[in-house]
Amino acid sequence: MAILEVNGLKKKFDDDEILKGISFSMEKGQTLSILGSSGSGKTTLLRCLNFLEVPDDGTISVNEDLLFFADNAKLTDVQIRKNRHHFGMVFQQFNLFPQYTALENVILAPKLEAKSKEEVNEIIERGKELLTKMGLSEKMDNYPHQLSGGQQQRVAIARALALSPDILCFDEPTSALDPELTGEVLKVIKELASQHTTMIIVTHEIGFAREVSDEIIFMDGGVIAEQGTPEQVIDNPSNERTKQFLANYLK
Ligand SMILES: Nc1ncnc2c1ncn2[C@@H]1O[C@H](COP(=O)(O)OP(=O)(O)OP(=O)(O)O)[C@@H](O)[C@H]1O
Ligand SMILES: [Mg+2]
């Protein structure tokens, strides 16, 4: 059974059709990477999945639960919040709350839903576990400005995981980092992949995508130009645009 199924997803900004009918599905435990040149619609697709943008047409289902279809485009705030629960989001700019410590950043959202003191304690314990898993056991009480970019990004990953999303989405998680810090973030994402965390990763790190992904989507001009295993899409692309894109990157 597919954990995520997207069908015919379309999104316009003004008269500009940015997503022109995107369809794909993924299985639980898979890592799917999305490649594509600047402006091809990768971020817009992730934002639609997370209901940060409302699509114009198409459907989004998680675990066969239809979250979005064109006729329910006017979702209520409550529905949107509920839908968002299925997805965790890690952005290029880590977007941590500067006034809160690493641990507070991680537990803030889950704590809002806690119904008892015991639940709050469990959330704090889980937050500490997640930060430890991210290699940040010594940094839990540090504020974002006291952390490196790579450490901040790992806090952001722990924060997304704290809400136990069905699918964890990354939008170029390392493009704001220098190469040394990039490595430490890619390492934790690789570890999550080996533990079969379901992930969608928009990235320009082609070598990383090849190594970590079960499936690759190459987007071009708002459509999926090519989709397949890393061997198919990266090593033996059949689409001319994919070939051109990869040639530019490998230059
Ligand atoms: N809120 C918006 N209003 C108007 N146009 C938008 C909006 N968001 C995105 N666009 C346009 O949609 C197109 C696709 O943008 P998107 O950010 O999805 O591309 P991308 O593939 O993520 O690119 P990059 O690799 O540079 O991040 C661009 O032409 C962009 O200008
Ligand atoms: Mg983008």
PDB file of C-alpha atoms and ligand atoms in Angstrom:
ATOM      1  CA  MET A   1       0.000   0.000   0.000  1.00  0.00           C
ATOM      2  CA  ALA A   2       1.325   3.436  -0.911  1.00  0.00           C
ATOM      3  CA  ILE A   3       1.898   5.756   2.036  1.00  0.00           C
ATOM      4  CA  LEU A   4       1.564   8.772  -0.270  1.00  0.00           C
ATOM      5  CA  GLU A   5      -0.298   9.085  -3.505  1.00  0.00           C
ATOM      6  CA  VAL A   6      -0.333  12.296  -5.507  1.00  0.00           C
ATOM      7  CA  ASN A   7      -2.439  12.540  -8.628  1.00  0.00           C
ATOM      8  CA  GLY A   8      -2.642  15.289 -11.234  1.00  0.00           C
ATOM      9  CA  LEU A   9      -1.517  18.007  -8.837  1.00  0.00           C
ATOM     10  CA  LYS A  10      -1.685  21.489 -10.360  1.00  0.00           C
ATOM     11  CA  LYS A  11      -0.765  24.881  -9.001  1.00  0.00           C
ATOM     12  CA  LYS A  12      -0.889  28.311 -10.610  1.00  0.00           C
ATOM     13  CA  PHE A  13       0.511  31.589  -9.374  1.00  0.00           C
ATOM     14  CA  ASP A  14      -1.411  34.328 -11.166  1.00  0.00           C
ATOM     15  CA  ASP A  15      -1.569  32.986 -14.719  1.00  0.00           C
ATOM     16  CA  ASP A  16       1.630  31.020 -14.437  1.00  0.00           C
ATOM     17  CA  GLU A  17       1.092  27.283 -14.155  1.00  0.00           C
ATOM     18  CA  ILE A  18       3.954  26.118 -11.929  1.00  0.00           C
ATOM     19  CA  LEU A  19       2.808  22.521 -11.317  1.00  0.00           C
ATOM     20  CA  LYS A  20       1.235  21.079 -14.444  1.00  0.00           C
ATOM     21  CA  GLY A  21      -0.162  17.783 -13.226  1.00  0.00           C
ATOM     22  CA  ILE A  22       2.208  15.942 -10.903  1.00  0.00           C
ATOM     23  CA  SER A  23       1.482  12.264 -10.186  1.00  0.00           C
ATOM     24  CA  PHE A  24       3.579   9.867  -8.154  1.00  0.00           C
ATOM     25  CA  SER A  25       3.299   7.514  -5.232  1.00  0.00           C
ATOM     26  CA  MET A  26       5.695   6.225  -2.639  1.00  0.00           C
ATOM     27  CA  GLU A  27       5.846   3.313  -0.246  1.00  0.00           C
ATOM     28  CA  LYS A  28       6.332   3.483   3.503  1.00  0.00           C
ATOM     29  CA  GLY A  29       9.996   3.414   4.497  1.00  0.00           C
ATOM     30  CA  GLN A  30      11.195   4.713   1.136  1.00  0.00           C
ATOM     31  CA  THR A  31      13.433   7.674   0.437  1.00  0.00           C
ATOM     32  CA  LEU A  32      12.389   9.679  -2.604  1.00  0.00           C
ATOM     33  CA  SER A  33      14.637  12.453  -3.892  1.00  0.00           C
ATOM     34  CA  ILE A  34      13.463  15.235  -6.157  1.00  0.00           C
ATOM     35  CA  LEU A  35      15.998  16.799  -8.507  1.00  0.00           C
ATOM     36  CA  GLY A  36      15.448  19.547 -11.031  1.00  0.00           C
ATOM     37  CA  SER A  37      16.736  22.909 -12.120  1.00  0.00           C
ATOM     38  CA  SER A  38      15.904  26.146 -10.354  1.00  0.00           C
ATOM     39  CA  GLY A  39      12.289  27.162 -10.895  1.00  0.00           C
ATOM     40  CA  SER A  40      11.105  23.710 -11.935  1.00  0.00           C
ATOM     41  CA  GLY A  41       8.551  23.664  -9.088  1.00  0.00           C
ATOM     42  CA  LYS A  42      10.225  21.467  -6.447  1.00  0.00           C
ATOM     43  CA  THR A  43       9.580  23.781  -3.501  1.00  0.00           C
ATOM     44  CA  THR A  44       6.060  24.492  -4.714  1.00  0.00           C
ATOM     45  CA  LEU A  45       5.362  20.751  -4.772  1.00  0.00           C
ATOM     46  CA  LEU A  46       6.606  20.302  -1.183  1.00  0.00           C
ATOM     47  CA  ARG A  47       4.643  23.356  -0.059  1.00  0.00           C
ATOM     48  CA  CYS A  48       1.482  21.883  -1.628  1.00  0.00           C
ATOM     49  CA  LEU A  49       2.066  18.560   0.146  1.00  0.00           C
ATOM     50  CA  ASN A  50       2.412  20.422   3.440  1.00  0.00           C
ATOM     51  CA  PHE A  51      -0.636  22.597   2.726  1.00  0.00           C
ATOM     52  CA  LEU A  52       1.478  25.733   2.885  1.00  0.00           C
ATOM     53  CA  GLU A  53      -0.032  26.319  -0.569  1.00  0.00           C
ATOM     54  CA  VAL A  54      -3.445  25.154  -1.692  1.00  0.00           C
ATOM     55  CA  PRO A  55      -3.231  23.264  -5.005  1.00  0.00           C
ATOM     56  CA  ASP A  56      -5.690  24.160  -7.781  1.00  0.00           C
ATOM     57  CA  ASP A  57      -6.386  20.627  -8.879  1.00  0.00           C
ATOM     58  CA  GLY A  58      -5.500  16.999  -8.244  1.00  0.00           C
ATOM     59  CA  THR A  59      -5.502  14.777  -5.178  1.00  0.00           C
ATOM     60  CA  ILE A  60      -3.192  14.034  -2.251  1.00  0.00           C
ATOM     61  CA  SER A  61      -3.756  10.867  -0.205  1.00  0.00           C
ATOM     62  CA  VAL A  62      -1.803   9.573   2.773  1.00  0.00           C
ATOM     63  CA  ASN A  63      -2.407   5.973   3.808  1.00  0.00           C
ATOM     64  CA  GLU A  64      -5.380   5.939   1.444  1.00  0.00           C
ATOM     65  CA  ASP A  65      -6.927   8.838   3.320  1.00  0.00           C
ATOM     66  CA  LEU A  66      -7.863  11.502   0.753  1.00  0.00           C
ATOM     67  CA  LEU A  67      -6.525  14.756   2.245  1.00  0.00           C
ATOM     68  CA  PHE A  68      -6.974  17.009  -0.707  1.00  0.00           C
ATOM     69  CA  PHE A  69      -9.112  17.031  -3.814  1.00  0.00           C
ATOM     70  CA  ALA A  70     -10.104  19.973  -5.958  1.00  0.00           C
ATOM     71  CA  ASP A  71     -13.617  20.182  -4.532  1.00  0.00           C
ATOM     72  CA  ASN A  72     -12.381  20.600  -0.989  1.00  0.00           C
ATOM     73  CA  ALA A  73      -9.966  23.384  -1.974  1.00  0.00           C
ATOM     74  CA  LYS A  74     -11.562  25.528   0.715  1.00  0.00           C
ATOM     75  CA  LEU A  75     -10.221  23.503   3.620  1.00  0.00           C
ATOM     76  CA  THR A  76     -10.892  24.831   7.100  1.00  0.00           C
ATOM     77  CA  ASP A  77      -7.949  25.753   9.332  1.00  0.00           C
ATOM     78  CA  VAL A  78      -8.682  22.707  11.474  1.00  0.00           C
ATOM     79  CA  GLN A  79      -8.557  20.406   8.426  1.00  0.00           C
ATOM     80  CA  ILE A  80      -5.325  22.008   7.222  1.00  0.00           C
ATOM     81  CA  ARG A  81      -3.701  21.563  10.643  1.00  0.00           C
ATOM     82  CA  LYS A  82      -4.810  17.942  10.717  1.00  0.00           C
ATOM     83  CA  ASN A  83      -3.522  17.335   7.190  1.00  0.00           C
ATOM     84  CA  ARG A  84      -0.168  18.926   8.012  1.00  0.00           C
ATOM     85  CA  HIS A  85       0.341  16.392  10.780  1.00  0.00           C
ATOM     86  CA  HIS A  86       1.145  13.776   8.170  1.00  0.00           C
ATOM     87  CA  PHE A  87       4.163  15.734   6.957  1.00  0.00           C
ATOM     88  CA  GLY A  88       7.262  17.017   8.727  1.00  0.00           C
ATOM     89  CA  MET A  89       9.127  19.830   7.038  1.00  0.00           C
ATOM     90  CA  VAL A  90      12.793  20.775   7.177  1.00  0.00           C
ATOM     91  CA  PHE A  91      13.655  23.942   5.281  1.00  0.00           C
ATOM     92  CA  GLN A  92      16.867  25.276   3.821  1.00  0.00           C
ATOM     93  CA  GLN A  93      16.933  28.027   6.458  1.00  0.00           C
ATOM     94  CA  PHE A  94      16.487  26.162   9.674  1.00  0.00           C
ATOM     95  CA  ASN A  95      13.752  28.490  10.983  1.00  0.00           C
ATOM     96  CA  LEU A  96      14.396  27.754  14.652  1.00  0.00           C
ATOM     97  CA  PHE A  97      12.850  30.033  17.256  1.00  0.00           C
ATOM     98  CA  PRO A  98      15.811  32.161  18.412  1.00  0.00           C
ATOM     99  CA  GLN A  99      14.383  32.754  21.893  1.00  0.00           C
ATOM    100  CA  TYR A 100      14.145  29.035  22.713  1.00  0.00           C
ATOM    101  CA  THR A 101      16.836  26.456  23.442  1.00  0.00           C
ATOM    102  CA  ALA A 102      17.422  23.454  21.179  1.00  0.00           C
ATOM    103  CA  LEU A 103      15.282  21.232  23.399  1.00  0.00           C
ATOM    104  CA  GLU A 104      12.527  23.845  23.714  1.00  0.00           C
ATOM    105  CA  ASN A 105      12.433  24.177  19.920  1.00  0.00           C
ATOM    106  CA  VAL A 106      11.951  20.409  19.604  1.00  0.00           C
ATOM    107  CA  ILE A 107       9.218  20.019  22.234  1.00  0.00           C
ATOM    108  CA  LEU A 108       7.281  23.243  21.645  1.00  0.00           C
ATOM    109  CA  ALA A 109       4.745  21.942  19.119  1.00  0.00           C
ATOM    110  CA  PRO A 110       4.093  18.493  20.653  1.00  0.00           C
ATOM    111  CA  LYS A 111       3.692  20.108  24.090  1.00  0.00           C
ATOM    112  CA  LEU A 112       0.785  22.179  22.811  1.00  0.00           C
ATOM    113  CA  GLU A 113      -1.166  18.970  22.373  1.00  0.00           C
ATOM    114  CA  ALA A 114      -0.241  17.311  25.649  1.00  0.00           C
ATOM    115  CA  LYS A 115      -3.168  16.583  27.926  1.00  0.00           C
ATOM    116  CA  SER A 116      -1.366  15.784  31.183  1.00  0.00           C
ATOM    117  CA  LYS A 117       1.847  16.366  33.104  1.00  0.00           C
ATOM    118  CA  GLU A 118       2.889  12.781  32.312  1.00  0.00           C
ATOM    119  CA  GLU A 119       2.490  13.434  28.598  1.00  0.00           C
ATOM    120  CA  VAL A 120       4.614  16.578  28.889  1.00  0.00           C
ATOM    121  CA  ASN A 121       7.323  14.540  30.638  1.00  0.00           C
ATOM    122  CA  GLU A 122       7.189  11.913  27.887  1.00  0.00           C
ATOM    123  CA  ILE A 123       7.511  14.644  25.247  1.00  0.00           C
ATOM    124  CA  ILE A 124      10.567  16.086  27.026  1.00  0.00           C
ATOM    125  CA  GLU A 125      12.161  12.622  27.225  1.00  0.00           C
ATOM    126  CA  ARG A 126      11.454  11.980  23.557  1.00  0.00           C
ATOM    127  CA  GLY A 127      12.868  15.394  22.647  1.00  0.00           C
ATOM    128  CA  LYS A 128      16.082  14.553  24.501  1.00  0.00           C
ATOM    129  CA  GLU A 129      16.259  11.174  22.769  1.00  0.00           C
ATOM    130  CA  LEU A 130      15.831  12.757  19.355  1.00  0.00           C
ATOM    131  CA  LEU A 131      18.513  15.366  20.005  1.00  0.00           C
ATOM    132  CA  THR A 132      20.846  12.625  21.233  1.00  0.00           C
ATOM    133  CA  LYS A 133      20.131  10.668  18.046  1.00  0.00           C
ATOM    134  CA  MET A 134      21.106  13.801  16.106  1.00  0.00           C
ATOM    135  CA  GLY A 135      24.421  13.896  17.995  1.00  0.00           C
ATOM    136  CA  LEU A 136      23.411  16.907  20.068  1.00  0.00           C
ATOM    137  CA  SER A 137      23.240  15.531  23.610  1.00  0.00           C
ATOM    138  CA  GLU A 138      25.662  18.245  24.772  1.00  0.00           C
ATOM    139  CA  LYS A 139      23.771  21.073  23.070  1.00  0.00           C
ATOM    140  CA  MET A 140      20.194  20.665  24.303  1.00  0.00           C
ATOM    141  CA  ASP A 141      20.248  23.829  26.400  1.00  0.00           C
ATOM    142  CA  ASN A 142      22.003  25.979  23.829  1.00  0.00           C
ATOM    143  CA  TYR A 143      20.173  28.697  21.957  1.00  0.00           C
ATOM    144  CA  PRO A 144      20.225  28.690  18.131  1.00  0.00           C
ATOM    145  CA  HIS A 145      22.831  31.499  17.979  1.00  0.00           C
ATOM    146  CA  GLN A 146      25.157  29.297  20.046  1.00  0.00           C
ATOM    147  CA  LEU A 147      24.963  26.496  17.460  1.00  0.00           C
ATOM    148  CA  SER A 148      26.640  26.020  14.086  1.00  0.00           C
ATOM    149  CA  GLY A 149      24.472  25.905  10.976  1.00  0.00           C
ATOM    150  CA  GLY A 150      24.810  22.123  10.815  1.00  0.00           C
ATOM    151  CA  GLN A 151      23.808  21.787  14.455  1.00  0.00           C
ATOM    152  CA  GLN A 152      20.835  24.098  13.930  1.00  0.00           C
ATOM    153  CA  GLN A 153      19.727  22.016  10.979  1.00  0.00           C
ATOM    154  CA  ARG A 154      19.962  18.851  13.071  1.00  0.00           C
ATOM    155  CA  VAL A 155      17.771  20.517  15.721  1.00  0.00           C
ATOM    156  CA  ALA A 156      15.297  21.324  12.940  1.00  0.00           C
ATOM    157  CA  ILE A 157      15.294  17.641  11.905  1.00  0.00           C
ATOM    158  CA  ALA A 158      14.693  16.554  15.529  1.00  0.00           C
ATOM    159  CA  ARG A 159      11.883  19.085  15.735  1.00  0.00           C
ATOM    160  CA  ALA A 160      10.218  17.697  12.620  1.00  0.00           C
ATOM    161  CA  LEU A 161      10.585  14.116  13.919  1.00  0.00           C
ATOM    162  CA  ALA A 162       9.125  15.071  17.309  1.00  0.00           C
ATOM    163  CA  LEU A 163       5.690  15.271  15.725  1.00  0.00           C
ATOM    164  CA  SER A 164       6.061  11.703  14.350  1.00  0.00           C
ATOM    165  CA  PRO A 165       5.092  12.589  10.795  1.00  0.00           C
ATOM    166  CA  ASP A 166       4.256   9.876   8.279  1.00  0.00           C
ATOM    167  CA  ILE A 167       6.552  11.552   5.767  1.00  0.00           C
ATOM    168  CA  LEU A 168       9.531  13.757   6.497  1.00  0.00           C
ATOM    169  CA  CYS A 169      10.173  16.359   3.785  1.00  0.00           C
ATOM    170  CA  PHE A 170      13.416  18.242   3.230  1.00  0.00           C
ATOM    171  CA  ASP A 171      13.820  21.263   0.978  1.00  0.00           C
ATOM    172  CA  GLU A 172      17.521  21.577   0.139  1.00  0.00           C
ATOM    173  CA  PRO A 173      18.520  20.877   3.739  1.00  0.00           C
ATOM    174  CA  THR A 174      22.211  21.558   3.186  1.00  0.00           C
ATOM    175  CA  SER A 175      22.332  24.344   0.645  1.00  0.00           C
ATOM    176  CA  ALA A 176      22.825  27.010   3.327  1.00  0.00           C
ATOM    177  CA  LEU A 177      25.762  25.086   4.835  1.00  0.00           C
ATOM    178  CA  ASP A 178      29.430  24.953   3.992  1.00  0.00           C
ATOM    179  CA  PRO A 179      30.778  21.555   2.888  1.00  0.00           C
ATOM    180  CA  GLU A 180      32.031  20.442   6.298  1.00  0.00           C
ATOM    181  CA  LEU A 181      28.667  21.060   7.978  1.00  0.00           C
ATOM    182  CA  THR A 182      26.831  19.615   4.977  1.00  0.00           C
ATOM    183  CA  GLY A 183      28.492  16.263   5.682  1.00  0.00           C
ATOM    184  CA  GLU A 184      27.217  16.035   9.247  1.00  0.00           C
ATOM    185  CA  VAL A 185      23.631  16.802   8.187  1.00  0.00           C
ATOM    186  CA  LEU A 186      23.750  14.331   5.282  1.00  0.00           C
ATOM    187  CA  LYS A 187      25.052  11.718   7.709  1.00  0.00           C
ATOM    188  CA  VAL A 188      21.987  11.988   9.963  1.00  0.00           C
ATOM    189  CA  ILE A 189      19.656  11.900   6.938  1.00  0.00           C
ATOM    190  CA  LYS A 190      21.471   8.788   5.718  1.00  0.00           C
ATOM    191  CA  GLU A 191      20.989   7.219   9.120  1.00  0.00           C
ATOM    192  CA  LEU A 192      17.272   8.029   9.017  1.00  0.00           C
ATOM    193  CA  ALA A 193      17.089   6.395   5.583  1.00  0.00           C
ATOM    194  CA  SER A 194      18.784   3.255   6.878  1.00  0.00           C
ATOM    195  CA  GLN A 195      16.152   3.126   9.626  1.00  0.00           C
ATOM    196  CA  HIS A 196      13.460   3.308   6.928  1.00  0.00           C
ATOM    197  CA  THR A 197      12.124   6.731   7.779  1.00  0.00           C
ATOM    198  CA  THR A 198       9.804   7.729   4.929  1.00  0.00           C
ATOM    199  CA  MET A 199      11.379  10.816   3.356  1.00  0.00           C
ATOM    200  CA  ILE A 200      11.056  13.168   0.413  1.00  0.00           C
ATOM    201  CA  ILE A 201      14.263  15.109  -0.177  1.00  0.00           C
ATOM    202  CA  VAL A 202      14.608  18.011  -2.564  1.00  0.00           C
ATOM    203  CA  THR A 203      18.328  18.312  -3.112  1.00  0.00           C
ATOM    204  CA  HIS A 204      21.086  19.443  -5.433  1.00  0.00           C
ATOM    205  CA  GLU A 205      23.455  16.897  -3.872  1.00  0.00           C
ATOM    206  CA  ILE A 206      23.302  14.380  -6.680  1.00  0.00           C
ATOM    207  CA  GLY A 207      25.877  11.974  -5.246  1.00  0.00           C
ATOM    208  CA  PHE A 208      23.999  11.931  -1.979  1.00  0.00           C
ATOM    209  CA  ALA A 209      20.661  11.407  -3.735  1.00  0.00           C
ATOM    210  CA  ARG A 210      22.117   8.476  -5.644  1.00  0.00           C
ATOM    211  CA  GLU A 211      23.399   6.882  -2.467  1.00  0.00           C
ATOM    212  CA  VAL A 212      20.407   7.383  -0.206  1.00  0.00           C
ATOM    213  CA  SER A 213      17.333   7.177  -2.464  1.00  0.00           C
ATOM    214  CA  ASP A 214      15.105   4.285  -3.422  1.00  0.00           C
ATOM    215  CA  GLU A 215      13.511   6.447  -6.082  1.00  0.00           C
ATOM    216  CA  ILE A 216      14.408   9.659  -7.905  1.00  0.00           C
ATOM    217  CA  ILE A 217      12.090  12.146  -9.553  1.00  0.00           C
ATOM    218  CA  PHE A 218      13.509  14.633 -12.030  1.00  0.00           C
ATOM    219  CA  MET A 219      11.275  17.683 -12.425  1.00  0.00           C
ATOM    220  CA  ASP A 220      11.370  20.049 -15.344  1.00  0.00           C
ATOM    221  CA  GLY A 221       9.060  22.995 -16.001  1.00  0.00           C
ATOM    222  CA  GLY A 222       6.369  21.816 -13.575  1.00  0.00           C
ATOM    223  CA  VAL A 223       6.155  18.211 -14.744  1.00  0.00           C
ATOM    224  CA  ILE A 224       7.910  14.992 -13.791  1.00  0.00           C
ATOM    225  CA  ALA A 225      10.239  14.490 -16.746  1.00  0.00           C
ATOM    226  CA  GLU A 226      11.688  11.245 -15.477  1.00  0.00           C
ATOM    227  CA  GLN A 227      11.245   8.922 -12.523  1.00  0.00           C
ATOM    228  CA  GLY A 228      12.959   5.710 -11.497  1.00  0.00           C
ATOM    229  CA  THR A 229      15.716   4.186  -9.401  1.00  0.00           C
ATOM    230  CA  PRO A 230      18.967   6.156  -8.969  1.00  0.00           C
ATOM    231  CA  GLU A 231      20.577   3.769 -11.465  1.00  0.00           C
ATOM    232  CA  GLN A 232      17.914   4.591 -14.037  1.00  0.00           C
ATOM    233  CA  VAL A 233      17.629   8.355 -13.557  1.00  0.00           C
ATOM    234  CA  ILE A 234      21.157   9.337 -12.528  1.00  0.00           C
ATOM    235  CA  ASP A 235      23.340   6.734 -14.187  1.00  0.00           C
ATOM    236  CA  ASN A 236      21.267   6.045 -17.315  1.00  0.00           C
ATOM    237  CA  PRO A 237      18.875   8.954 -17.860  1.00  0.00           C
ATOM    238  CA  SER A 238      16.625   8.574 -20.877  1.00  0.00           C
ATOM    239  CA  ASN A 239      15.149  12.091 -20.941  1.00  0.00           C
ATOM    240  CA  GLU A 240      17.153  14.771 -22.772  1.00  0.00           C
ATOM    241  CA  ARG A 241      16.494  17.383 -20.061  1.00  0.00           C
ATOM    242  CA  THR A 242      17.706  15.013 -17.337  1.00  0.00           C
ATOM    243  CA  LYS A 243      20.868  14.337 -19.334  1.00  0.00           C
ATOM    244  CA  GLN A 244      21.481  18.061 -19.772  1.00  0.00           C
ATOM    245  CA  PHE A 245      20.818  18.802 -16.095  1.00  0.00           C
ATOM    246  CA  LEU A 246      23.188  16.080 -14.915  1.00  0.00           C
ATOM    247  CA  ALA A 247      25.860  17.124 -17.415  1.00  0.00           C
ATOM    248  CA  ASN A 248      25.733  20.668 -16.006  1.00  0.00           C
ATOM    249  CA  TYR A 249      26.128  19.385 -12.474  1.00  0.00           C
ATOM    250  CA  LEU A 250      28.938  17.018 -13.247  1.00  0.00           C
ATOM    251  CA  LYS A 251      30.913  19.716 -15.074  1.00  0.00           C
TER     252      LYS A 251
HETATM  253  N1  LIG B   1       4.236  32.503  -3.988  1.00  0.00           N
HETATM  254  C1  LIG B   1       4.584  32.592  -5.268  1.00  0.00           C
HETATM  255  N2  LIG B   1       4.040  33.546  -6.061  1.00  0.00           N
HETATM  256  C2  LIG B   1       4.356  33.655  -7.368  1.00  0.00           C
HETATM  257  N3  LIG B   1       5.231  32.828  -7.995  1.00  0.00           N
HETATM  258  C3  LIG B   1       5.800  31.874  -7.270  1.00  0.00           C
HETATM  259  C4  LIG B   1       5.511  31.694  -5.869  1.00  0.00           C
HETATM  260  N4  LIG B   1       6.244  30.637  -5.419  1.00  0.00           N
HETATM  261  C5  LIG B   1       6.950  30.173  -6.459  1.00  0.00           C
HETATM  262  N5  LIG B   1       6.689  30.907  -7.569  1.00  0.00           N
HETATM  263  C6  LIG B   1       7.271  30.672  -8.904  1.00  0.00           C
HETATM  264  O1  LIG B   1       7.134  29.288  -9.207  1.00  0.00           O
HETATM  265  C7  LIG B   1       8.252  28.817  -9.920  1.00  0.00           C
HETATM  266  C8  LIG B   1       8.799  27.567  -9.259  1.00  0.00           C
HETATM  267  O2  LIG B   1       9.326  27.933  -8.003  1.00  0.00           O
HETATM  268  P1  LIG B   1       9.863  26.861  -6.966  1.00  0.00           P
HETATM  269  O3  LIG B   1      10.315  27.645  -5.785  1.00  0.00           O
HETATM  270  O4  LIG B   1       8.851  25.822  -6.753  1.00  0.00           O
HETATM  271  O5  LIG B   1      11.099  26.269  -7.762  1.00  0.00           O
HETATM  272  P2  LIG B   1      12.254  25.288  -7.275  1.00  0.00           P
HETATM  273  O6  LIG B   1      12.262  24.137  -8.216  1.00  0.00           O
HETATM  274  O7  LIG B   1      12.090  25.006  -5.833  1.00  0.00           O
HETATM  275  O8  LIG B   1      13.572  26.165  -7.534  1.00  0.00           O
HETATM  276  P3  LIG B   1      14.959  26.264  -6.679  1.00  0.00           P
HETATM  277  O9  LIG B   1      15.798  25.082  -7.101  1.00  0.00           O
HETATM  278  O10 LIG B   1      15.559  27.556  -7.137  1.00  0.00           O
HETATM  279  O11 LIG B   1      14.620  26.268  -5.225  1.00  0.00           O
HETATM  280  C9  LIG B   1       9.240  29.977 -10.004  1.00  0.00           C
HETATM  281  O12 LIG B   1       9.135  30.554 -11.265  1.00  0.00           O
HETATM  282  C10 LIG B   1       8.763  30.923  -8.940  1.00  0.00           C
HETATM  283  O13 LIG B   1       9.050  32.243  -9.252  1.00  0.00           O
HETATM  284 MG    MG B   2      13.223  25.445  -4.136  1.00  0.00          MG
END
